[in-house]
Amino acid sequence: NLTITGSGTTASPYVINASCCCSTHYPGELYGGGVVFWVDQTGQHGLICSMIDLSTTQVWSNVSETLIGETAQSDWDGNSNTTAITAQSGHTSSAAKLCADYTNADYGTGTYNDWYLPSLGELNDLWYNLKTVQKALDTDGNGSTTTIPKNSYWSSSESTYDTAWTYYFYRGYLINASKQDTSSVRAVRAF
């Protein structure tokens, strides 16, 4: 959206104005069904975490001793990992399924059904903006939303045939855990 005014003379020089038709987003913004916790360099795309935990006692998957492989081992693509987890033979329940089946309540930011279980890298991004996210969740004026407890959260990143990665929000580090252990689940979505 560029506009050029003036005639190009000394008395009326050219003036170029640019306006953005889009708003930029920022960590801590209540948007897209949750709280923005990461944005790219344009401010137009990023990641949003849900405003509630979907569970605090969920196993990674009911299929616990099968290696899914590379399609569920991405450090950065939780959406693809989620698809691979829920597509396993014999799969009926998992942290990934909770996220994939989730449609958020409208907390004033719209309702969405394209949530997924975050990868370990996406959880790491959430950790680095935790203070900003916590403040947004704590001051949003809605008693139904919850801050992120200092628990262990499942990532969608598989480690071995019987383990997957969790992110420990008490100290900000990864733990390689049995797929049958229970951990918390918070969904994310991309915009």
PDB file of C-alpha atoms in Angstrom:
ATOM      1  CA  ASN A   1       0.000   0.000   0.000  1.00  0.00           C
ATOM      2  CA  LEU A   2       2.182   2.781  -1.324  1.00  0.00           C
ATOM      3  CA  THR A   3       0.995   6.273  -2.106  1.00  0.00           C
ATOM      4  CA  ILE A   4       2.996   8.891  -3.962  1.00  0.00           C
ATOM      5  CA  THR A   5       1.942  12.498  -3.812  1.00  0.00           C
ATOM      6  CA  GLY A   6       3.473  15.667  -5.203  1.00  0.00           C
ATOM      7  CA  SER A   7       4.573  16.613  -8.690  1.00  0.00           C
ATOM      8  CA  GLY A   8       8.311  16.123  -8.313  1.00  0.00           C
ATOM      9  CA  THR A   9       9.167  19.834  -8.275  1.00  0.00           C
ATOM     10  CA  THR A  10      10.949  21.893  -5.645  1.00  0.00           C
ATOM     11  CA  ALA A  11       7.667  23.484  -4.682  1.00  0.00           C
ATOM     12  CA  SER A  12       5.850  20.113  -4.632  1.00  0.00           C
ATOM     13  CA  PRO A  13       8.359  17.285  -4.056  1.00  0.00           C
ATOM     14  CA  TYR A  14       7.382  13.640  -4.270  1.00  0.00           C
ATOM     15  CA  VAL A  15       6.259  12.204  -0.944  1.00  0.00           C
ATOM     16  CA  ILE A  16       6.096   8.433  -0.602  1.00  0.00           C
ATOM     17  CA  ASN A  17       3.980   6.888   2.145  1.00  0.00           C
ATOM     18  CA  ALA A  18       3.680   3.229   2.946  1.00  0.00           C
ATOM     19  CA  SER A  19       1.061   1.692   5.152  1.00  0.00           C
ATOM     20  CA  CYS A  20       0.716  -1.871   6.282  1.00  0.00           C
ATOM     21  CA  CYS A  21      -2.656  -3.471   5.787  1.00  0.00           C
ATOM     22  CA  CYS A  22      -1.819  -6.001   8.458  1.00  0.00           C
ATOM     23  CA  SER A  23      -1.277  -5.751  12.171  1.00  0.00           C
ATOM     24  CA  THR A  24       1.789  -7.269  13.736  1.00  0.00           C
ATOM     25  CA  HIS A  25       1.577  -9.707  16.608  1.00  0.00           C
ATOM     26  CA  TYR A  26       3.730 -10.044  19.706  1.00  0.00           C
ATOM     27  CA  PRO A  27       4.411 -12.501  22.549  1.00  0.00           C
ATOM     28  CA  GLY A  28       1.853 -12.089  25.306  1.00  0.00           C
ATOM     29  CA  GLU A  29      -0.938 -11.009  22.958  1.00  0.00           C
ATOM     30  CA  LEU A  30      -4.314 -12.638  23.539  1.00  0.00           C
ATOM     31  CA  TYR A  31      -5.074 -13.758  20.008  1.00  0.00           C
ATOM     32  CA  GLY A  32      -6.234 -16.721  17.945  1.00  0.00           C
ATOM     33  CA  GLY A  33      -7.818 -18.654  20.808  1.00  0.00           C
ATOM     34  CA  GLY A  34      -4.880 -18.354  23.195  1.00  0.00           C
ATOM     35  CA  VAL A  35      -1.680 -16.464  23.946  1.00  0.00           C
ATOM     36  CA  VAL A  36       0.967 -15.702  21.325  1.00  0.00           C
ATOM     37  CA  PHE A  37       4.347 -16.956  22.534  1.00  0.00           C
ATOM     38  CA  TRP A  38       6.503 -16.733  19.405  1.00  0.00           C
ATOM     39  CA  VAL A  39       6.419 -14.618  16.224  1.00  0.00           C
ATOM     40  CA  ASP A  40       8.553 -14.616  13.100  1.00  0.00           C
ATOM     41  CA  GLN A  41      10.473 -11.558  11.898  1.00  0.00           C
ATOM     42  CA  THR A  42       7.426 -10.182  10.038  1.00  0.00           C
ATOM     43  CA  GLY A  43       5.151 -10.289  13.080  1.00  0.00           C
ATOM     44  CA  GLN A  44       2.511 -11.897  10.860  1.00  0.00           C
ATOM     45  CA  HIS A  45       3.096 -15.564  11.703  1.00  0.00           C
ATOM     46  CA  GLY A  46       3.798 -17.359  14.918  1.00  0.00           C
ATOM     47  CA  LEU A  47       2.679 -19.782  17.604  1.00  0.00           C
ATOM     48  CA  ILE A  48      -0.113 -19.615  20.168  1.00  0.00           C
ATOM     49  CA  CYS A  49      -0.530 -21.716  23.324  1.00  0.00           C
ATOM     50  CA  SER A  50      -3.925 -22.696  24.670  1.00  0.00           C
ATOM     51  CA  MET A  51      -5.229 -20.807  27.676  1.00  0.00           C
ATOM     52  CA  ILE A  52      -5.700 -24.001  29.704  1.00  0.00           C
ATOM     53  CA  ASP A  53      -4.001 -27.334  30.247  1.00  0.00           C
ATOM     54  CA  LEU A  54      -5.856 -30.122  28.476  1.00  0.00           C
ATOM     55  CA  SER A  55      -4.641 -32.638  31.062  1.00  0.00           C
ATOM     56  CA  THR A  56      -2.189 -32.973  33.924  1.00  0.00           C
ATOM     57  CA  THR A  57      -2.061 -36.795  33.876  1.00  0.00           C
ATOM     58  CA  GLN A  58      -1.895 -37.968  30.281  1.00  0.00           C
ATOM     59  CA  VAL A  59       0.340 -40.723  28.873  1.00  0.00           C
ATOM     60  CA  TRP A  60       2.168 -39.900  25.635  1.00  0.00           C
ATOM     61  CA  SER A  61       0.312 -42.656  23.737  1.00  0.00           C
ATOM     62  CA  ASN A  62      -1.522 -45.883  24.443  1.00  0.00           C
ATOM     63  CA  VAL A  63       0.874 -47.426  21.879  1.00  0.00           C
ATOM     64  CA  SER A  64       3.908 -47.387  24.127  1.00  0.00           C
ATOM     65  CA  GLU A  65       6.541 -49.691  22.677  1.00  0.00           C
ATOM     66  CA  THR A  66       6.546 -48.931  18.966  1.00  0.00           C
ATOM     67  CA  LEU A  67       8.990 -46.672  17.204  1.00  0.00           C
ATOM     68  CA  ILE A  68       7.110 -44.255  14.946  1.00  0.00           C
ATOM     69  CA  GLY A  69      10.372 -42.925  13.575  1.00  0.00           C
ATOM     70  CA  GLU A  70      11.336 -39.710  11.795  1.00  0.00           C
ATOM     71  CA  THR A  71       7.747 -38.605  11.170  1.00  0.00           C
ATOM     72  CA  ALA A  72       7.318 -38.109  14.943  1.00  0.00           C
ATOM     73  CA  GLN A  73      10.811 -36.936  15.845  1.00  0.00           C
ATOM     74  CA  SER A  74      10.877 -33.357  14.581  1.00  0.00           C
ATOM     75  CA  ASP A  75      12.297 -30.819  17.000  1.00  0.00           C
ATOM     76  CA  TRP A  76      10.319 -27.995  15.369  1.00  0.00           C
ATOM     77  CA  ASP A  77       7.211 -29.396  13.610  1.00  0.00           C
ATOM     78  CA  GLY A  78       4.755 -30.467  16.280  1.00  0.00           C
ATOM     79  CA  ASN A  79       1.861 -30.515  13.849  1.00  0.00           C
ATOM     80  CA  SER A  80       3.463 -33.259  11.716  1.00  0.00           C
ATOM     81  CA  ASN A  81       4.540 -35.146  14.847  1.00  0.00           C
ATOM     82  CA  THR A  82       0.947 -35.020  16.114  1.00  0.00           C
ATOM     83  CA  THR A  83      -0.359 -36.431  12.839  1.00  0.00           C
ATOM     84  CA  ALA A  84       2.169 -39.293  12.973  1.00  0.00           C
ATOM     85  CA  ILE A  85       1.339 -40.150  16.598  1.00  0.00           C
ATOM     86  CA  THR A  86      -2.420 -40.280  16.019  1.00  0.00           C
ATOM     87  CA  ALA A  87      -1.965 -42.333  12.826  1.00  0.00           C
ATOM     88  CA  GLN A  88      -0.181 -45.228  14.635  1.00  0.00           C
ATOM     89  CA  SER A  89      -1.713 -48.661  14.263  1.00  0.00           C
ATOM     90  CA  GLY A  90      -3.705 -49.417  17.416  1.00  0.00           C
ATOM     91  CA  HIS A  91      -3.772 -45.791  18.557  1.00  0.00           C
ATOM     92  CA  THR A  92      -6.818 -44.816  20.630  1.00  0.00           C
ATOM     93  CA  SER A  93      -5.592 -42.168  23.061  1.00  0.00           C
ATOM     94  CA  SER A  94      -2.612 -39.888  23.517  1.00  0.00           C
ATOM     95  CA  ALA A  95      -1.465 -36.408  24.465  1.00  0.00           C
ATOM     96  CA  ALA A  96      -1.387 -35.680  20.725  1.00  0.00           C
ATOM     97  CA  LYS A  97      -5.015 -36.809  20.294  1.00  0.00           C
ATOM     98  CA  LEU A  98      -6.137 -34.535  23.133  1.00  0.00           C
ATOM     99  CA  CYS A  99      -4.646 -31.600  21.241  1.00  0.00           C
ATOM    100  CA  ALA A 100      -5.830 -32.664  17.784  1.00  0.00           C
ATOM    101  CA  ASP A 101      -9.405 -33.088  19.089  1.00  0.00           C
ATOM    102  CA  TYR A 102      -9.391 -29.816  21.045  1.00  0.00           C
ATOM    103  CA  THR A 103     -11.615 -26.865  20.199  1.00  0.00           C
ATOM    104  CA  ASN A 104     -11.030 -24.038  22.620  1.00  0.00           C
ATOM    105  CA  ALA A 105     -13.746 -22.142  24.437  1.00  0.00           C
ATOM    106  CA  ASP A 106     -14.091 -18.550  23.272  1.00  0.00           C
ATOM    107  CA  TYR A 107     -12.129 -16.522  25.795  1.00  0.00           C
ATOM    108  CA  GLY A 108     -12.675 -13.402  23.709  1.00  0.00           C
ATOM    109  CA  THR A 109     -10.119 -14.455  21.083  1.00  0.00           C
ATOM    110  CA  GLY A 110     -12.219 -16.753  18.874  1.00  0.00           C
ATOM    111  CA  THR A 111     -12.597 -20.529  18.707  1.00  0.00           C
ATOM    112  CA  TYR A 112     -10.229 -22.777  16.780  1.00  0.00           C
ATOM    113  CA  ASN A 113      -9.903 -26.521  16.186  1.00  0.00           C
ATOM    114  CA  ASP A 114      -6.441 -26.745  14.582  1.00  0.00           C
ATOM    115  CA  TRP A 115      -4.454 -27.344  17.767  1.00  0.00           C
ATOM    116  CA  TYR A 116      -1.596 -29.837  18.080  1.00  0.00           C
ATOM    117  CA  LEU A 117       0.898 -31.194  20.614  1.00  0.00           C
ATOM    118  CA  PRO A 118       3.995 -28.963  20.465  1.00  0.00           C
ATOM    119  CA  SER A 119       7.419 -30.268  19.516  1.00  0.00           C
ATOM    120  CA  LEU A 120      10.276 -29.961  21.999  1.00  0.00           C
ATOM    121  CA  GLY A 121      11.577 -26.878  20.152  1.00  0.00           C
ATOM    122  CA  GLU A 122       8.161 -25.225  20.316  1.00  0.00           C
ATOM    123  CA  LEU A 123       7.993 -25.914  24.060  1.00  0.00           C
ATOM    124  CA  ASN A 124      11.460 -24.402  24.369  1.00  0.00           C
ATOM    125  CA  ASP A 125      10.178 -21.237  22.630  1.00  0.00           C
ATOM    126  CA  LEU A 126       7.276 -21.176  25.099  1.00  0.00           C
ATOM    127  CA  TRP A 127       9.728 -21.463  28.000  1.00  0.00           C
ATOM    128  CA  TYR A 128      11.752 -18.484  26.742  1.00  0.00           C
ATOM    129  CA  ASN A 129       8.614 -16.306  26.727  1.00  0.00           C
ATOM    130  CA  LEU A 130       7.036 -17.858  29.822  1.00  0.00           C
ATOM    131  CA  LYS A 131       7.025 -14.653  31.891  1.00  0.00           C
ATOM    132  CA  THR A 132       5.148 -12.782  29.159  1.00  0.00           C
ATOM    133  CA  VAL A 133       2.675 -15.638  28.644  1.00  0.00           C
ATOM    134  CA  GLN A 134       2.100 -16.065  32.379  1.00  0.00           C
ATOM    135  CA  LYS A 135       1.404 -12.344  32.790  1.00  0.00           C
ATOM    136  CA  ALA A 136      -1.123 -12.426  29.932  1.00  0.00           C
ATOM    137  CA  LEU A 137      -2.889 -15.470  31.406  1.00  0.00           C
ATOM    138  CA  ASP A 138      -2.814 -14.039  34.929  1.00  0.00           C
ATOM    139  CA  THR A 139      -4.230 -10.632  33.953  1.00  0.00           C
ATOM    140  CA  ASP A 140      -6.740 -11.577  31.243  1.00  0.00           C
ATOM    141  CA  GLY A 141      -9.656 -11.179  33.661  1.00  0.00           C
ATOM    142  CA  ASN A 142     -11.002 -14.655  32.941  1.00  0.00           C
ATOM    143  CA  GLY A 143     -11.189 -17.106  35.843  1.00  0.00           C
ATOM    144  CA  SER A 144     -11.438 -20.049  33.427  1.00  0.00           C
ATOM    145  CA  THR A 145      -7.934 -19.617  32.008  1.00  0.00           C
ATOM    146  CA  THR A 146      -4.894 -20.958  33.829  1.00  0.00           C
ATOM    147  CA  THR A 147      -1.243 -20.044  33.970  1.00  0.00           C
ATOM    148  CA  ILE A 148       1.299 -22.709  33.092  1.00  0.00           C
ATOM    149  CA  PRO A 149       2.221 -24.639  36.255  1.00  0.00           C
ATOM    150  CA  LYS A 150       5.830 -25.612  36.748  1.00  0.00           C
ATOM    151  CA  ASN A 151       5.058 -29.179  35.665  1.00  0.00           C
ATOM    152  CA  SER A 152       6.480 -31.534  33.088  1.00  0.00           C
ATOM    153  CA  TYR A 153       4.736 -31.166  29.709  1.00  0.00           C
ATOM    154  CA  TRP A 154       4.648 -33.691  26.896  1.00  0.00           C
ATOM    155  CA  SER A 155       6.191 -32.727  23.600  1.00  0.00           C
ATOM    156  CA  SER A 156       5.222 -34.470  20.378  1.00  0.00           C
ATOM    157  CA  SER A 157       8.887 -35.341  19.767  1.00  0.00           C
ATOM    158  CA  GLU A 158       9.550 -39.073  20.056  1.00  0.00           C
ATOM    159  CA  SER A 159      12.948 -40.175  21.356  1.00  0.00           C
ATOM    160  CA  THR A 160      13.074 -43.996  21.153  1.00  0.00           C
ATOM    161  CA  TYR A 161      10.621 -46.878  20.716  1.00  0.00           C
ATOM    162  CA  ASP A 162       9.441 -46.474  24.324  1.00  0.00           C
ATOM    163  CA  THR A 163      10.386 -42.884  25.253  1.00  0.00           C
ATOM    164  CA  ALA A 164       9.449 -39.340  24.242  1.00  0.00           C
ATOM    165  CA  TRP A 165      10.574 -35.887  25.328  1.00  0.00           C
ATOM    166  CA  THR A 166       8.930 -33.858  28.061  1.00  0.00           C
ATOM    167  CA  TYR A 167       9.766 -30.257  28.939  1.00  0.00           C
ATOM    168  CA  TYR A 168      10.098 -29.477  32.623  1.00  0.00           C
ATOM    169  CA  PHE A 169       8.772 -25.951  33.211  1.00  0.00           C
ATOM    170  CA  TYR A 170      10.180 -25.689  36.729  1.00  0.00           C
ATOM    171  CA  ARG A 171      13.722 -25.267  35.466  1.00  0.00           C
ATOM    172  CA  GLY A 172      13.413 -25.221  31.689  1.00  0.00           C
ATOM    173  CA  TYR A 173      14.998 -28.451  30.539  1.00  0.00           C
ATOM    174  CA  LEU A 174      14.144 -31.612  28.614  1.00  0.00           C
ATOM    175  CA  ILE A 175      13.524 -35.025  30.137  1.00  0.00           C
ATOM    176  CA  ASN A 176      13.495 -38.281  28.197  1.00  0.00           C
ATOM    177  CA  ALA A 177      10.472 -40.080  29.716  1.00  0.00           C
ATOM    178  CA  SER A 178       8.673 -43.374  29.245  1.00  0.00           C
ATOM    179  CA  LYS A 179       5.701 -43.061  26.903  1.00  0.00           C
ATOM    180  CA  GLN A 180       3.600 -44.571  29.714  1.00  0.00           C
ATOM    181  CA  ASP A 181       4.539 -41.872  32.248  1.00  0.00           C
ATOM    182  CA  THR A 182       1.952 -39.177  32.814  1.00  0.00           C
ATOM    183  CA  SER A 183       2.603 -35.490  32.166  1.00  0.00           C
ATOM    184  CA  SER A 184       0.695 -32.298  31.512  1.00  0.00           C
ATOM    185  CA  VAL A 185      -0.561 -31.296  28.073  1.00  0.00           C
ATOM    186  CA  ARG A 186      -0.943 -27.797  26.668  1.00  0.00           C
ATOM    187  CA  ALA A 187      -1.944 -27.403  23.027  1.00  0.00           C
ATOM    188  CA  VAL A 188      -0.473 -24.988  20.503  1.00  0.00           C
ATOM    189  CA  ARG A 189      -1.520 -23.737  17.075  1.00  0.00           C
ATOM    190  CA  ALA A 190       0.204 -21.805  14.354  1.00  0.00           C
ATOM    191  CA  PHE A 191      -1.017 -18.622  12.665  1.00  0.00           C
TER     192      PHE A 191
END
